[in-house]
Amino acid sequence: MADIVQYKLERMVDELEDLEQRGIFTRQEIAEIVKQRRKFEYRLKRPSPLKEDFVAYIEYETQLDALRSLRKKSVTRELKKQGNKNLRKSKSDLAGLIRIIDIYELALKRYKGDIDLWFRYLEFCKLRKNGRMKKALAKLVRLHPKVAGVWIYAAAWEFDQNSNVVAARALMQEGLRFCPTSEDLWVEYLRMELTYLNKLKARKVALGEDKGTLTRDPRTDDEKQWKDENKELFMTLDEKEDNSGEDVVPEDNNGENVEPDESQMNQELFADHGMNIFRTVYGGAIEAVPSSLNLRKRFFEILEGTNLSHYEDMCKEVLYDMKRDFSTEPEFWDWLARQECNLEAVLENGQEIKIPHVEKAIQVYEEALMSVPSGTMFSLYASFLSDIVAPKDEEIDLTGLSGDAENFLPHLLSVYERAESMGIITEYLACKQILTKVPVSKSENLWQKAFKFYASKRRYFDKLVEISFLPLARDGGSESGFSLSSTIVGFILQKDGIHKARDTYKRFLALPHPGLALYRKCIELETDLASKGDKDSLANARKLYESALATYDQNVGLWQDYYRMEAKMGTSQKATAVYWSAMKTLKDASEFTASLDLGDEV
């Protein structure tokens, strides 16, 4: 093994001497290069070299060759300043490239089945344009004909780099024979054919032989529809009104009737041909992969981006086929409903949600519940309404909804109620994320409904309690009015008793700014037990008062309640201590003393 390594290093001598003579690397740098190469060569000569050994060697040689190239440019600039000619090419210019290729080929000979390694090699060949690409692709498709990505890559290279549409089409069709159920292959084949047709169209437009385009922007549909409905507002200078109801034939400058121009005919030919391509590929795809909803969705998205002949009719046909084949799948109905308002794009672009579109989507969900009355369907329906009321990663003030949007939250609650009445409840539906999105102060009704629904369902109820910690940590507790944390403590007290309620309220009190309402609820809980003789509860109530007053030290009512509790259930000494603490802390103590019956305690 040592002899083989030494032989390979000796073959590098001429290359290294050339690098030194040209002033690209110093003698010390070349010695380091030899040292590193010897280390890598010994690794590759082991009985079972690892893939990482080859990759590390390739990365080293790639970085070294990049440094050589930079150093050569620097030396060339210096020579130009001195009036000398550019450096001529020599063996050191190509030695690095040849060495990297040799290492790749050694690695691929051992790891023939490593697709990632093959693609790294192909990307290297494409970047360096070393003439090995076609040979490497041919070998790859021969070794891995069942890998759809291989055919897609090969066809893309022929199409994009060589502009060889015939070869790219042949590769795609051959790939579909080997991988007939590959969704990616069918989709990319369609994209390639339509892209090629669009390129031909664009070339004719550039030459002035045609006009228009085969692509369309779905975002302009609403604007076009509005213009069509109000077309009397957009009469152009070359249009003439005709009240006869008959088609108006355009006239030339002499007043003679003329036929549609050749450009219009060419445009229709391209649009017709594009639709024929779509129909052919679409038909083959659904025949090969009839059970894939995702494939149909991807084809529909491509169709939406085109401007082909009878586009609307084809959209209806695709949707009809999907409804026929997937009407029992909740995911289809969810996708179909969201298509009505294109919710994801609207939210992504920050556009206003249009109420009529949402209402159409709701109609689809209602139809879906008639076909698929399942927990999953209810969950998807609720998720859609949640996205309307509180878009993803946003908080929304429910009072800020305008118009009919105010009805969406009650509608969401009705979905909960219907699911409950049908006995169809899933954990996802029970623990909707909308509870974490909407501020606690704005969602009292929703939380009350949720706890009422799941009071008897331990798993769902516990999940709701855990979910509540997120909005409470974010929003804090309520000073007055609805308090989510105190409501939960009350529910748990009824369901599980004092010990569980006490553990829960301690967790809530550990959150930032727990709120006065929670303190009062916990104090009420403990004082009720203290009145029945529980000494531990009295001590707990005192701790709660002290903790609450550390934040709300100017709350007169809190001081008064603390004093009365000590006067009634504690000792005179404790009551006196509370009194003097209040007198010392309160800025205006007159209200505190006015309503107290101090008697002989103070």
JSON list of C-alpha atoms in Angstrom, two decimals, residues 149-357:
[
{"chain": "A", "resi": 149, "resn": "GLY", "atom": "CA", "xyz": [-35.20, 12.19, -9.66]},
{"chain": "A", "resi": 150, "resn": "VAL", "atom": "CA", "xyz": [-32.49, 10.84, -11.94]},
{"chain": "A", "resi": 151, "resn": "TRP", "atom": "CA", "xyz": [-34.70, 11.15, -15.03]},
{"chain": "A", "resi": 152, "resn": "ILE", "atom": "CA", "xyz": [-35.88, 14.60, -13.99]},
{"chain": "A", "resi": 153, "resn": "TYR", "atom": "CA", "xyz": [-32.30, 15.80, -13.52]},
{"chain": "A", "resi": 154, "resn": "ALA", "atom": "CA", "xyz": [-31.14, 14.36, -16.84]},
{"chain": "A", "resi": 155, "resn": "ALA", "atom": "CA", "xyz": [-34.09, 15.85, -18.74]},
{"chain": "A", "resi": 156, "resn": "ALA", "atom": "CA", "xyz": [-33.62, 19.24, -17.05]},
{"chain": "A", "resi": 157, "resn": "TRP", "atom": "CA", "xyz": [-29.96, 19.29, -18.09]},
{"chain": "A", "resi": 158, "resn": "GLU", "atom": "CA", "xyz": [-30.82, 18.54, -21.70]},
{"chain": "A", "resi": 159, "resn": "PHE", "atom": "CA", "xyz": [-33.63, 21.11, -21.68]},
{"chain": "A", "resi": 160, "resn": "ASP", "atom": "CA", "xyz": [-31.91, 23.95, -19.80]},
{"chain": "A", "resi": 161, "resn": "GLN", "atom": "CA", "xyz": [-28.22, 23.52, -20.63]},
{"chain": "A", "resi": 162, "resn": "ASN", "atom": "CA", "xyz": [-28.30, 21.97, -24.11]},
{"chain": "A", "resi": 163, "resn": "SER", "atom": "CA", "xyz": [-31.66, 23.38, -25.29]},
{"chain": "A", "resi": 164, "resn": "ASN", "atom": "CA", "xyz": [-32.30, 19.88, -26.63]},
{"chain": "A", "resi": 165, "resn": "VAL", "atom": "CA", "xyz": [-36.05, 19.45, -26.24]},
{"chain": "A", "resi": 166, "resn": "VAL", "atom": "CA", "xyz": [-36.16, 16.21, -28.20]},
{"chain": "A", "resi": 167, "resn": "ALA", "atom": "CA", "xyz": [-33.62, 14.55, -25.89]},
{"chain": "A", "resi": 168, "resn": "ALA", "atom": "CA", "xyz": [-35.32, 15.96, -22.78]},
{"chain": "A", "resi": 169, "resn": "ARG", "atom": "CA", "xyz": [-38.73, 14.68, -23.90]},
{"chain": "A", "resi": 170, "resn": "ALA", "atom": "CA", "xyz": [-37.27, 11.25, -24.67]},
{"chain": "A", "resi": 171, "resn": "LEU", "atom": "CA", "xyz": [-35.72, 11.07, -21.20]},
{"chain": "A", "resi": 172, "resn": "MET", "atom": "CA", "xyz": [-38.98, 12.06, -19.52]},
{"chain": "A", "resi": 173, "resn": "GLN", "atom": "CA", "xyz": [-40.98, 9.50, -21.47]},
{"chain": "A", "resi": 174, "resn": "GLU", "atom": "CA", "xyz": [-38.40, 6.81, -20.78]},
{"chain": "A", "resi": 175, "resn": "GLY", "atom": "CA", "xyz": [-38.50, 7.73, -17.11]},
{"chain": "A", "resi": 176, "resn": "LEU", "atom": "CA", "xyz": [-42.29, 7.39, -17.03]},
{"chain": "A", "resi": 177, "resn": "ARG", "atom": "CA", "xyz": [-41.97, 3.88, -18.41]},
{"chain": "A", "resi": 178, "resn": "PHE", "atom": "CA", "xyz": [-39.68, 2.94, -15.53]},
{"chain": "A", "resi": 179, "resn": "CYS", "atom": "CA", "xyz": [-41.43, 5.05, -12.86]},
{"chain": "A", "resi": 180, "resn": "PRO", "atom": "CA", "xyz": [-45.08, 5.29, -13.94]},
{"chain": "A", "resi": 181, "resn": "THR", "atom": "CA", "xyz": [-46.32, 6.09, -10.41]},
{"chain": "A", "resi": 182, "resn": "SER", "atom": "CA", "xyz": [-43.91, 8.96, -9.72]},
{"chain": "A", "resi": 183, "resn": "GLU", "atom": "CA", "xyz": [-45.95, 12.11, -9.09]},
{"chain": "A", "resi": 184, "resn": "ASP", "atom": "CA", "xyz": [-42.91, 14.36, -9.44]},
{"chain": "A", "resi": 185, "resn": "LEU", "atom": "CA", "xyz": [-42.07, 12.88, -12.82]},
{"chain": "A", "resi": 186, "resn": "TRP", "atom": "CA", "xyz": [-45.58, 13.45, -14.21]},
{"chain": "A", "resi": 187, "resn": "VAL", "atom": "CA", "xyz": [-45.67, 17.01, -12.90]},
{"chain": "A", "resi": 188, "resn": "GLU", "atom": "CA", "xyz": [-42.21, 17.93, -14.19]},
{"chain": "A", "resi": 189, "resn": "TYR", "atom": "CA", "xyz": [-42.99, 16.40, -17.57]},
{"chain": "A", "resi": 190, "resn": "LEU", "atom": "CA", "xyz": [-46.06, 18.62, -17.88]},
{"chain": "A", "resi": 191, "resn": "ARG", "atom": "CA", "xyz": [-44.11, 21.67, -16.73]},
{"chain": "A", "resi": 192, "resn": "MET", "atom": "CA", "xyz": [-41.39, 21.00, -19.30]},
{"chain": "A", "resi": 193, "resn": "GLU", "atom": "CA", "xyz": [-43.82, 20.66, -22.20]},
{"chain": "A", "resi": 194, "resn": "LEU", "atom": "CA", "xyz": [-45.73, 23.81, -21.27]},
{"chain": "A", "resi": 195, "resn": "THR", "atom": "CA", "xyz": [-42.50, 25.72, -20.66]},
{"chain": "A", "resi": 196, "resn": "TYR", "atom": "CA", "xyz": [-41.21, 24.74, -24.10]},
{"chain": "A", "resi": 197, "resn": "LEU", "atom": "CA", "xyz": [-44.46, 25.81, -25.72]},
{"chain": "A", "resi": 198, "resn": "ASN", "atom": "CA", "xyz": [-44.33, 29.12, -23.85]},
{"chain": "A", "resi": 199, "resn": "LYS", "atom": "CA", "xyz": [-40.77, 29.67, -25.06]},
{"chain": "A", "resi": 200, "resn": "LEU", "atom": "CA", "xyz": [-41.86, 29.19, -28.64]},
{"chain": "A", "resi": 201, "resn": "LYS", "atom": "CA", "xyz": [-44.71, 31.59, -28.00]},
{"chain": "A", "resi": 202, "resn": "ALA", "atom": "CA", "xyz": [-42.38, 34.17, -26.46]},
{"chain": "A", "resi": 203, "resn": "ARG", "atom": "CA", "xyz": [-40.02, 33.95, -29.42]},
{"chain": "A", "resi": 204, "resn": "LYS", "atom": "CA", "xyz": [-42.81, 34.65, -31.86]},
{"chain": "A", "resi": 205, "resn": "VAL", "atom": "CA", "xyz": [-43.94, 37.58, -29.73]},
{"chain": "A", "resi": 206, "resn": "ALA", "atom": "CA", "xyz": [-40.39, 38.95, -29.73]},
{"chain": "A", "resi": 207, "resn": "LEU", "atom": "CA", "xyz": [-40.29, 38.68, -33.53]},
{"chain": "A", "resi": 208, "resn": "GLY", "atom": "CA", "xyz": [-43.58, 40.52, -33.80]},
{"chain": "A", "resi": 209, "resn": "GLU", "atom": "CA", "xyz": [-45.35, 37.49, -35.26]},
{"chain": "A", "resi": 210, "resn": "ASP", "atom": "CA", "xyz": [-47.65, 36.93, -32.30]},
{"chain": "A", "resi": 211, "resn": "LYS", "atom": "CA", "xyz": [-48.95, 38.51, -29.11]},
{"chain": "A", "resi": 212, "resn": "GLY", "atom": "CA", "xyz": [-50.22, 37.51, -25.70]},
{"chain": "A", "resi": 213, "resn": "THR", "atom": "CA", "xyz": [-48.94, 34.82, -23.37]},
{"chain": "A", "resi": 214, "resn": "LEU", "atom": "CA", "xyz": [-49.84, 31.32, -22.24]},
{"chain": "A", "resi": 215, "resn": "THR", "atom": "CA", "xyz": [-49.45, 32.18, -18.57]},
{"chain": "A", "resi": 216, "resn": "ARG", "atom": "CA", "xyz": [-51.82, 34.05, -16.35]},
{"chain": "A", "resi": 217, "resn": "ASP", "atom": "CA", "xyz": [-51.76, 35.71, -12.93]},
{"chain": "A", "resi": 218, "resn": "PRO", "atom": "CA", "xyz": [-54.61, 34.30, -10.76]},
{"chain": "A", "resi": 219, "resn": "ARG", "atom": "CA", "xyz": [-54.39, 37.36, -8.53]},
{"chain": "A", "resi": 220, "resn": "THR", "atom": "CA", "xyz": [-55.98, 39.49, -11.26]},
{"chain": "A", "resi": 221, "resn": "ASP", "atom": "CA", "xyz": [-59.11, 37.35, -11.55]},
{"chain": "A", "resi": 222, "resn": "ASP", "atom": "CA", "xyz": [-61.16, 39.48, -9.19]},
{"chain": "A", "resi": 223, "resn": "GLU", "atom": "CA", "xyz": [-60.16, 42.65, -11.00]},
{"chain": "A", "resi": 224, "resn": "LYS", "atom": "CA", "xyz": [-61.09, 41.15, -14.38]},
{"chain": "A", "resi": 225, "resn": "GLN", "atom": "CA", "xyz": [-64.42, 39.92, -13.05]},
{"chain": "A", "resi": 226, "resn": "TRP", "atom": "CA", "xyz": [-65.23, 43.38, -11.69]},
{"chain": "A", "resi": 227, "resn": "LYS", "atom": "CA", "xyz": [-64.30, 45.00, -14.99]},
{"chain": "A", "resi": 228, "resn": "ASP", "atom": "CA", "xyz": [-66.49, 42.55, -16.90]},
{"chain": "A", "resi": 229, "resn": "GLU", "atom": "CA", "xyz": [-69.42, 43.32, -14.63]},
{"chain": "A", "resi": 230, "resn": "ASN", "atom": "CA", "xyz": [-68.83, 47.07, -15.08]},
{"chain": "A", "resi": 231, "resn": "LYS", "atom": "CA", "xyz": [-67.58, 47.10, -18.65]},
{"chain": "A", "resi": 232, "resn": "GLU", "atom": "CA", "xyz": [-69.65, 50.16, -19.58]},
{"chain": "A", "resi": 233, "resn": "LEU", "atom": "CA", "xyz": [-67.17, 52.13, -17.45]},
{"chain": "A", "resi": 234, "resn": "PHE", "atom": "CA", "xyz": [-64.24, 50.95, -19.55]},
{"chain": "A", "resi": 235, "resn": "MET", "atom": "CA", "xyz": [-65.28, 51.65, -23.16]},
{"chain": "A", "resi": 236, "resn": "THR", "atom": "CA", "xyz": [-62.12, 52.32, -25.17]},
{"chain": "A", "resi": 237, "resn": "LEU", "atom": "CA", "xyz": [-61.76, 54.80, -27.96]},
{"chain": "A", "resi": 238, "resn": "ASP", "atom": "CA", "xyz": [-61.86, 52.15, -30.68]},
{"chain": "A", "resi": 239, "resn": "GLU", "atom": "CA", "xyz": [-65.02, 50.43, -29.40]},
{"chain": "A", "resi": 240, "resn": "LYS", "atom": "CA", "xyz": [-68.46, 51.34, -30.78]},
{"chain": "A", "resi": 241, "resn": "GLU", "atom": "CA", "xyz": [-71.72, 50.71, -29.04]},
{"chain": "A", "resi": 242, "resn": "ASP", "atom": "CA", "xyz": [-74.15, 48.46, -30.89]},
{"chain": "A", "resi": 243, "resn": "ASN", "atom": "CA", "xyz": [-77.69, 48.25, -29.61]},
{"chain": "A", "resi": 244, "resn": "SER", "atom": "CA", "xyz": [-78.78, 45.53, -32.00]},
{"chain": "A", "resi": 245, "resn": "GLY", "atom": "CA", "xyz": [-77.42, 42.80, -29.78]},
{"chain": "A", "resi": 246, "resn": "GLU", "atom": "CA", "xyz": [-75.46, 41.34, -32.73]},
{"chain": "A", "resi": 247, "resn": "ASP", "atom": "CA", "xyz": [-71.73, 40.83, -32.80]},
{"chain": "A", "resi": 248, "resn": "VAL", "atom": "CA", "xyz": [-69.83, 43.85, -34.06]},
{"chain": "A", "resi": 249, "resn": "VAL", "atom": "CA", "xyz": [-67.31, 43.04, -36.79]},
{"chain": "A", "resi": 250, "resn": "PRO", "atom": "CA", "xyz": [-64.23, 45.24, -36.62]},
{"chain": "A", "resi": 251, "resn": "GLU", "atom": "CA", "xyz": [-63.67, 47.59, -39.54]},
{"chain": "A", "resi": 252, "resn": "ASP", "atom": "CA", "xyz": [-60.51, 48.84, -41.15]},
{"chain": "A", "resi": 253, "resn": "ASN", "atom": "CA", "xyz": [-59.76, 52.47, -41.90]},
{"chain": "A", "resi": 254, "resn": "ASN", "atom": "CA", "xyz": [-61.84, 52.32, -45.09]},
{"chain": "A", "resi": 255, "resn": "GLY", "atom": "CA", "xyz": [-64.92, 51.04, -43.30]},
{"chain": "A", "resi": 256, "resn": "GLU", "atom": "CA", "xyz": [-64.59, 47.51, -44.74]},
{"chain": "A", "resi": 257, "resn": "ASN", "atom": "CA", "xyz": [-65.10, 44.40, -42.69]},
{"chain": "A", "resi": 258, "resn": "VAL", "atom": "CA", "xyz": [-61.90, 42.53, -41.79]},
{"chain": "A", "resi": 259, "resn": "GLU", "atom": "CA", "xyz": [-61.29, 39.03, -40.40]},
{"chain": "A", "resi": 260, "resn": "PRO", "atom": "CA", "xyz": [-59.33, 38.32, -37.21]},
{"chain": "A", "resi": 261, "resn": "ASP", "atom": "CA", "xyz": [-55.65, 38.92, -37.89]},
{"chain": "A", "resi": 262, "resn": "GLU", "atom": "CA", "xyz": [-53.02, 36.24, -38.23]},
{"chain": "A", "resi": 263, "resn": "SER", "atom": "CA", "xyz": [-51.62, 37.05, -34.80]},
{"chain": "A", "resi": 264, "resn": "GLN", "atom": "CA", "xyz": [-54.93, 36.12, -33.18]},
{"chain": "A", "resi": 265, "resn": "MET", "atom": "CA", "xyz": [-54.98, 32.83, -35.09]},
{"chain": "A", "resi": 266, "resn": "ASN", "atom": "CA", "xyz": [-51.44, 32.01, -33.99]},
{"chain": "A", "resi": 267, "resn": "GLN", "atom": "CA", "xyz": [-52.36, 32.76, -30.40]},
{"chain": "A", "resi": 268, "resn": "GLU", "atom": "CA", "xyz": [-55.31, 30.39, -30.56]},
{"chain": "A", "resi": 269, "resn": "LEU", "atom": "CA", "xyz": [-53.16, 27.67, -32.13]},
{"chain": "A", "resi": 270, "resn": "PHE", "atom": "CA", "xyz": [-50.67, 27.85, -29.27]},
{"chain": "A", "resi": 271, "resn": "ALA", "atom": "CA", "xyz": [-53.45, 27.88, -26.68]},
{"chain": "A", "resi": 272, "resn": "ASP", "atom": "CA", "xyz": [-55.16, 24.88, -28.33]},
{"chain": "A", "resi": 273, "resn": "HIS", "atom": "CA", "xyz": [-51.91, 22.94, -28.55]},
{"chain": "A", "resi": 274, "resn": "GLY", "atom": "CA", "xyz": [-51.12, 23.69, -24.92]},
{"chain": "A", "resi": 275, "resn": "MET", "atom": "CA", "xyz": [-54.52, 22.39, -23.82]},
{"chain": "A", "resi": 276, "resn": "ASN", "atom": "CA", "xyz": [-54.00, 19.21, -25.86]},
{"chain": "A", "resi": 277, "resn": "ILE", "atom": "CA", "xyz": [-50.70, 18.68, -24.09]},
{"chain": "A", "resi": 278, "resn": "PHE", "atom": "CA", "xyz": [-52.32, 19.21, -20.71]},
{"chain": "A", "resi": 279, "resn": "ARG", "atom": "CA", "xyz": [-55.14, 16.79, -21.47]},
{"chain": "A", "resi": 280, "resn": "THR", "atom": "CA", "xyz": [-52.74, 14.12, -22.69]},
{"chain": "A", "resi": 281, "resn": "VAL", "atom": "CA", "xyz": [-50.38, 14.29, -19.71]},
{"chain": "A", "resi": 282, "resn": "TYR", "atom": "CA", "xyz": [-53.23, 14.70, -17.24]},
{"chain": "A", "resi": 283, "resn": "GLY", "atom": "CA", "xyz": [-55.01, 11.64, -18.63]},
{"chain": "A", "resi": 284, "resn": "GLY", "atom": "CA", "xyz": [-51.89, 9.52, -18.45]},
{"chain": "A", "resi": 285, "resn": "ALA", "atom": "CA", "xyz": [-51.11, 10.67, -14.93]},
{"chain": "A", "resi": 286, "resn": "ILE", "atom": "CA", "xyz": [-54.50, 9.89, -13.37]},
{"chain": "A", "resi": 287, "resn": "GLU", "atom": "CA", "xyz": [-54.55, 6.53, -15.14]},
{"chain": "A", "resi": 288, "resn": "ALA", "atom": "CA", "xyz": [-51.11, 5.68, -13.71]},
{"chain": "A", "resi": 289, "resn": "VAL", "atom": "CA", "xyz": [-51.73, 7.14, -10.23]},
{"chain": "A", "resi": 290, "resn": "PRO", "atom": "CA", "xyz": [-55.53, 7.15, -9.77]},
{"chain": "A", "resi": 291, "resn": "SER", "atom": "CA", "xyz": [-55.49, 7.30, -5.97]},
{"chain": "A", "resi": 292, "resn": "SER", "atom": "CA", "xyz": [-53.28, 10.35, -5.46]},
{"chain": "A", "resi": 293, "resn": "LEU", "atom": "CA", "xyz": [-55.17, 13.46, -4.39]},
{"chain": "A", "resi": 294, "resn": "ASN", "atom": "CA", "xyz": [-51.91, 15.39, -4.16]},
{"chain": "A", "resi": 295, "resn": "LEU", "atom": "CA", "xyz": [-51.15, 14.74, -7.84]},
{"chain": "A", "resi": 296, "resn": "ARG", "atom": "CA", "xyz": [-54.55, 16.13, -8.90]},
{"chain": "A", "resi": 297, "resn": "LYS", "atom": "CA", "xyz": [-54.00, 19.21, -6.76]},
{"chain": "A", "resi": 298, "resn": "ARG", "atom": "CA", "xyz": [-50.62, 19.85, -8.34]},
{"chain": "A", "resi": 299, "resn": "PHE", "atom": "CA", "xyz": [-52.04, 19.50, -11.85]},
{"chain": "A", "resi": 300, "resn": "PHE", "atom": "CA", "xyz": [-54.85, 21.90, -10.96]},
{"chain": "A", "resi": 301, "resn": "GLU", "atom": "CA", "xyz": [-52.35, 24.46, -9.64]},
{"chain": "A", "resi": 302, "resn": "ILE", "atom": "CA", "xyz": [-50.42, 24.27, -12.92]},
{"chain": "A", "resi": 303, "resn": "LEU", "atom": "CA", "xyz": [-53.63, 24.66, -14.90]},
{"chain": "A", "resi": 304, "resn": "GLU", "atom": "CA", "xyz": [-54.56, 27.73, -12.86]},
{"chain": "A", "resi": 305, "resn": "GLY", "atom": "CA", "xyz": [-51.33, 29.38, -13.96]},
{"chain": "A", "resi": 306, "resn": "THR", "atom": "CA", "xyz": [-52.01, 28.95, -17.70]},
{"chain": "A", "resi": 307, "resn": "ASN", "atom": "CA", "xyz": [-54.04, 30.82, -20.29]},
{"chain": "A", "resi": 308, "resn": "LEU", "atom": "CA", "xyz": [-54.92, 27.87, -22.49]},
{"chain": "A", "resi": 309, "resn": "SER", "atom": "CA", "xyz": [-57.99, 27.32, -24.64]},
{"chain": "A", "resi": 310, "resn": "HIS", "atom": "CA", "xyz": [-61.14, 26.36, -22.75]},
{"chain": "A", "resi": 311, "resn": "TYR", "atom": "CA", "xyz": [-59.29, 26.90, -19.49]},
{"chain": "A", "resi": 312, "resn": "GLU", "atom": "CA", "xyz": [-62.46, 27.23, -17.43]},
{"chain": "A", "resi": 313, "resn": "ASP", "atom": "CA", "xyz": [-63.97, 24.05, -18.88]},
{"chain": "A", "resi": 314, "resn": "MET", "atom": "CA", "xyz": [-60.82, 22.08, -18.09]},
{"chain": "A", "resi": 315, "resn": "CYS", "atom": "CA", "xyz": [-60.80, 23.40, -14.52]},
{"chain": "A", "resi": 316, "resn": "LYS", "atom": "CA", "xyz": [-64.36, 22.20, -14.09]},
{"chain": "A", "resi": 317, "resn": "GLU", "atom": "CA", "xyz": [-63.45, 18.81, -15.55]},
{"chain": "A", "resi": 318, "resn": "VAL", "atom": "CA", "xyz": [-60.49, 18.36, -13.18]},
{"chain": "A", "resi": 319, "resn": "LEU", "atom": "CA", "xyz": [-62.62, 19.37, -10.19]},
{"chain": "A", "resi": 320, "resn": "TYR", "atom": "CA", "xyz": [-65.39, 17.00, -11.29]},
{"chain": "A", "resi": 321, "resn": "ASP", "atom": "CA", "xyz": [-62.91, 14.12, -11.51]},
{"chain": "A", "resi": 322, "resn": "MET", "atom": "CA", "xyz": [-61.52, 14.96, -8.07]},
{"chain": "A", "resi": 323, "resn": "LYS", "atom": "CA", "xyz": [-64.97, 15.11, -6.51]},
{"chain": "A", "resi": 324, "resn": "ARG", "atom": "CA", "xyz": [-65.91, 11.81, -8.11]},
{"chain": "A", "resi": 325, "resn": "ASP", "atom": "CA", "xyz": [-62.78, 10.03, -6.88]},
{"chain": "A", "resi": 326, "resn": "PHE", "atom": "CA", "xyz": [-62.14, 11.70, -3.51]},
{"chain": "A", "resi": 327, "resn": "SER", "atom": "CA", "xyz": [-65.54, 12.73, -2.15]},
{"chain": "A", "resi": 328, "resn": "THR", "atom": "CA", "xyz": [-65.02, 10.51, 0.90]},
{"chain": "A", "resi": 329, "resn": "GLU", "atom": "CA", "xyz": [-61.70, 12.13, 1.86]},
{"chain": "A", "resi": 330, "resn": "PRO", "atom": "CA", "xyz": [-61.85, 15.12, 4.24]},
{"chain": "A", "resi": 331, "resn": "GLU", "atom": "CA", "xyz": [-58.59, 16.50, 2.84]},
{"chain": "A", "resi": 332, "resn": "PHE", "atom": "CA", "xyz": [-60.19, 16.96, -0.57]},
{"chain": "A", "resi": 333, "resn": "TRP", "atom": "CA", "xyz": [-63.08, 18.97, 0.82]},
{"chain": "A", "resi": 334, "resn": "ASP", "atom": "CA", "xyz": [-60.74, 21.09, 2.90]},
{"chain": "A", "resi": 335, "resn": "TRP", "atom": "CA", "xyz": [-58.63, 21.88, -0.17]},
{"chain": "A", "resi": 336, "resn": "LEU", "atom": "CA", "xyz": [-61.71, 22.59, -2.29]},
{"chain": "A", "resi": 337, "resn": "ALA", "atom": "CA", "xyz": [-63.15, 24.97, 0.30]},
{"chain": "A", "resi": 338, "resn": "ARG", "atom": "CA", "xyz": [-59.89, 26.86, 0.68]},
{"chain": "A", "resi": 339, "resn": "GLN", "atom": "CA", "xyz": [-59.72, 27.20, -3.10]},
{"chain": "A", "resi": 340, "resn": "GLU", "atom": "CA", "xyz": [-62.85, 29.33, -2.92]},
{"chain": "A", "resi": 341, "resn": "CYS", "atom": "CA", "xyz": [-61.11, 32.12, -1.02]},
{"chain": "A", "resi": 342, "resn": "ASN", "atom": "CA", "xyz": [-57.42, 31.28, -1.66]},
{"chain": "A", "resi": 343, "resn": "LEU", "atom": "CA", "xyz": [-56.89, 31.87, 2.05]},
{"chain": "A", "resi": 344, "resn": "GLU", "atom": "CA", "xyz": [-53.19, 31.02, 2.25]},
{"chain": "A", "resi": 345, "resn": "ALA", "atom": "CA", "xyz": [-52.23, 33.48, -0.52]},
{"chain": "A", "resi": 346, "resn": "VAL", "atom": "CA", "xyz": [-54.46, 36.19, 0.95]},
{"chain": "A", "resi": 347, "resn": "LEU", "atom": "CA", "xyz": [-52.89, 35.87, 4.39]},
{"chain": "A", "resi": 348, "resn": "GLU", "atom": "CA", "xyz": [-49.37, 35.64, 2.98]},
{"chain": "A", "resi": 349, "resn": "ASN", "atom": "CA", "xyz": [-49.80, 38.83, 0.95]},
{"chain": "A", "resi": 350, "resn": "GLY", "atom": "CA", "xyz": [-51.54, 40.68, 3.77]},
{"chain": "A", "resi": 351, "resn": "GLN", "atom": "CA", "xyz": [-54.70, 41.17, 1.71]},
{"chain": "A", "resi": 352, "resn": "GLU", "atom": "CA", "xyz": [-58.17, 41.70, 3.12]},
{"chain": "A", "resi": 353, "resn": "ILE", "atom": "CA", "xyz": [-60.27, 38.56, 3.48]},
{"chain": "A", "resi": 354, "resn": "LYS", "atom": "CA", "xyz": [-63.37, 38.87, 1.29]},
{"chain": "A", "resi": 355, "resn": "ILE", "atom": "CA", "xyz": [-66.52, 37.83, 3.11]},
{"chain": "A", "resi": 356, "resn": "PRO", "atom": "CA", "xyz": [-68.39, 36.47, 0.01]},
{"chain": "A", "resi": 357, "resn": "HIS", "atom": "CA", "xyz": [-65.48, 34.16, -0.74]}
]
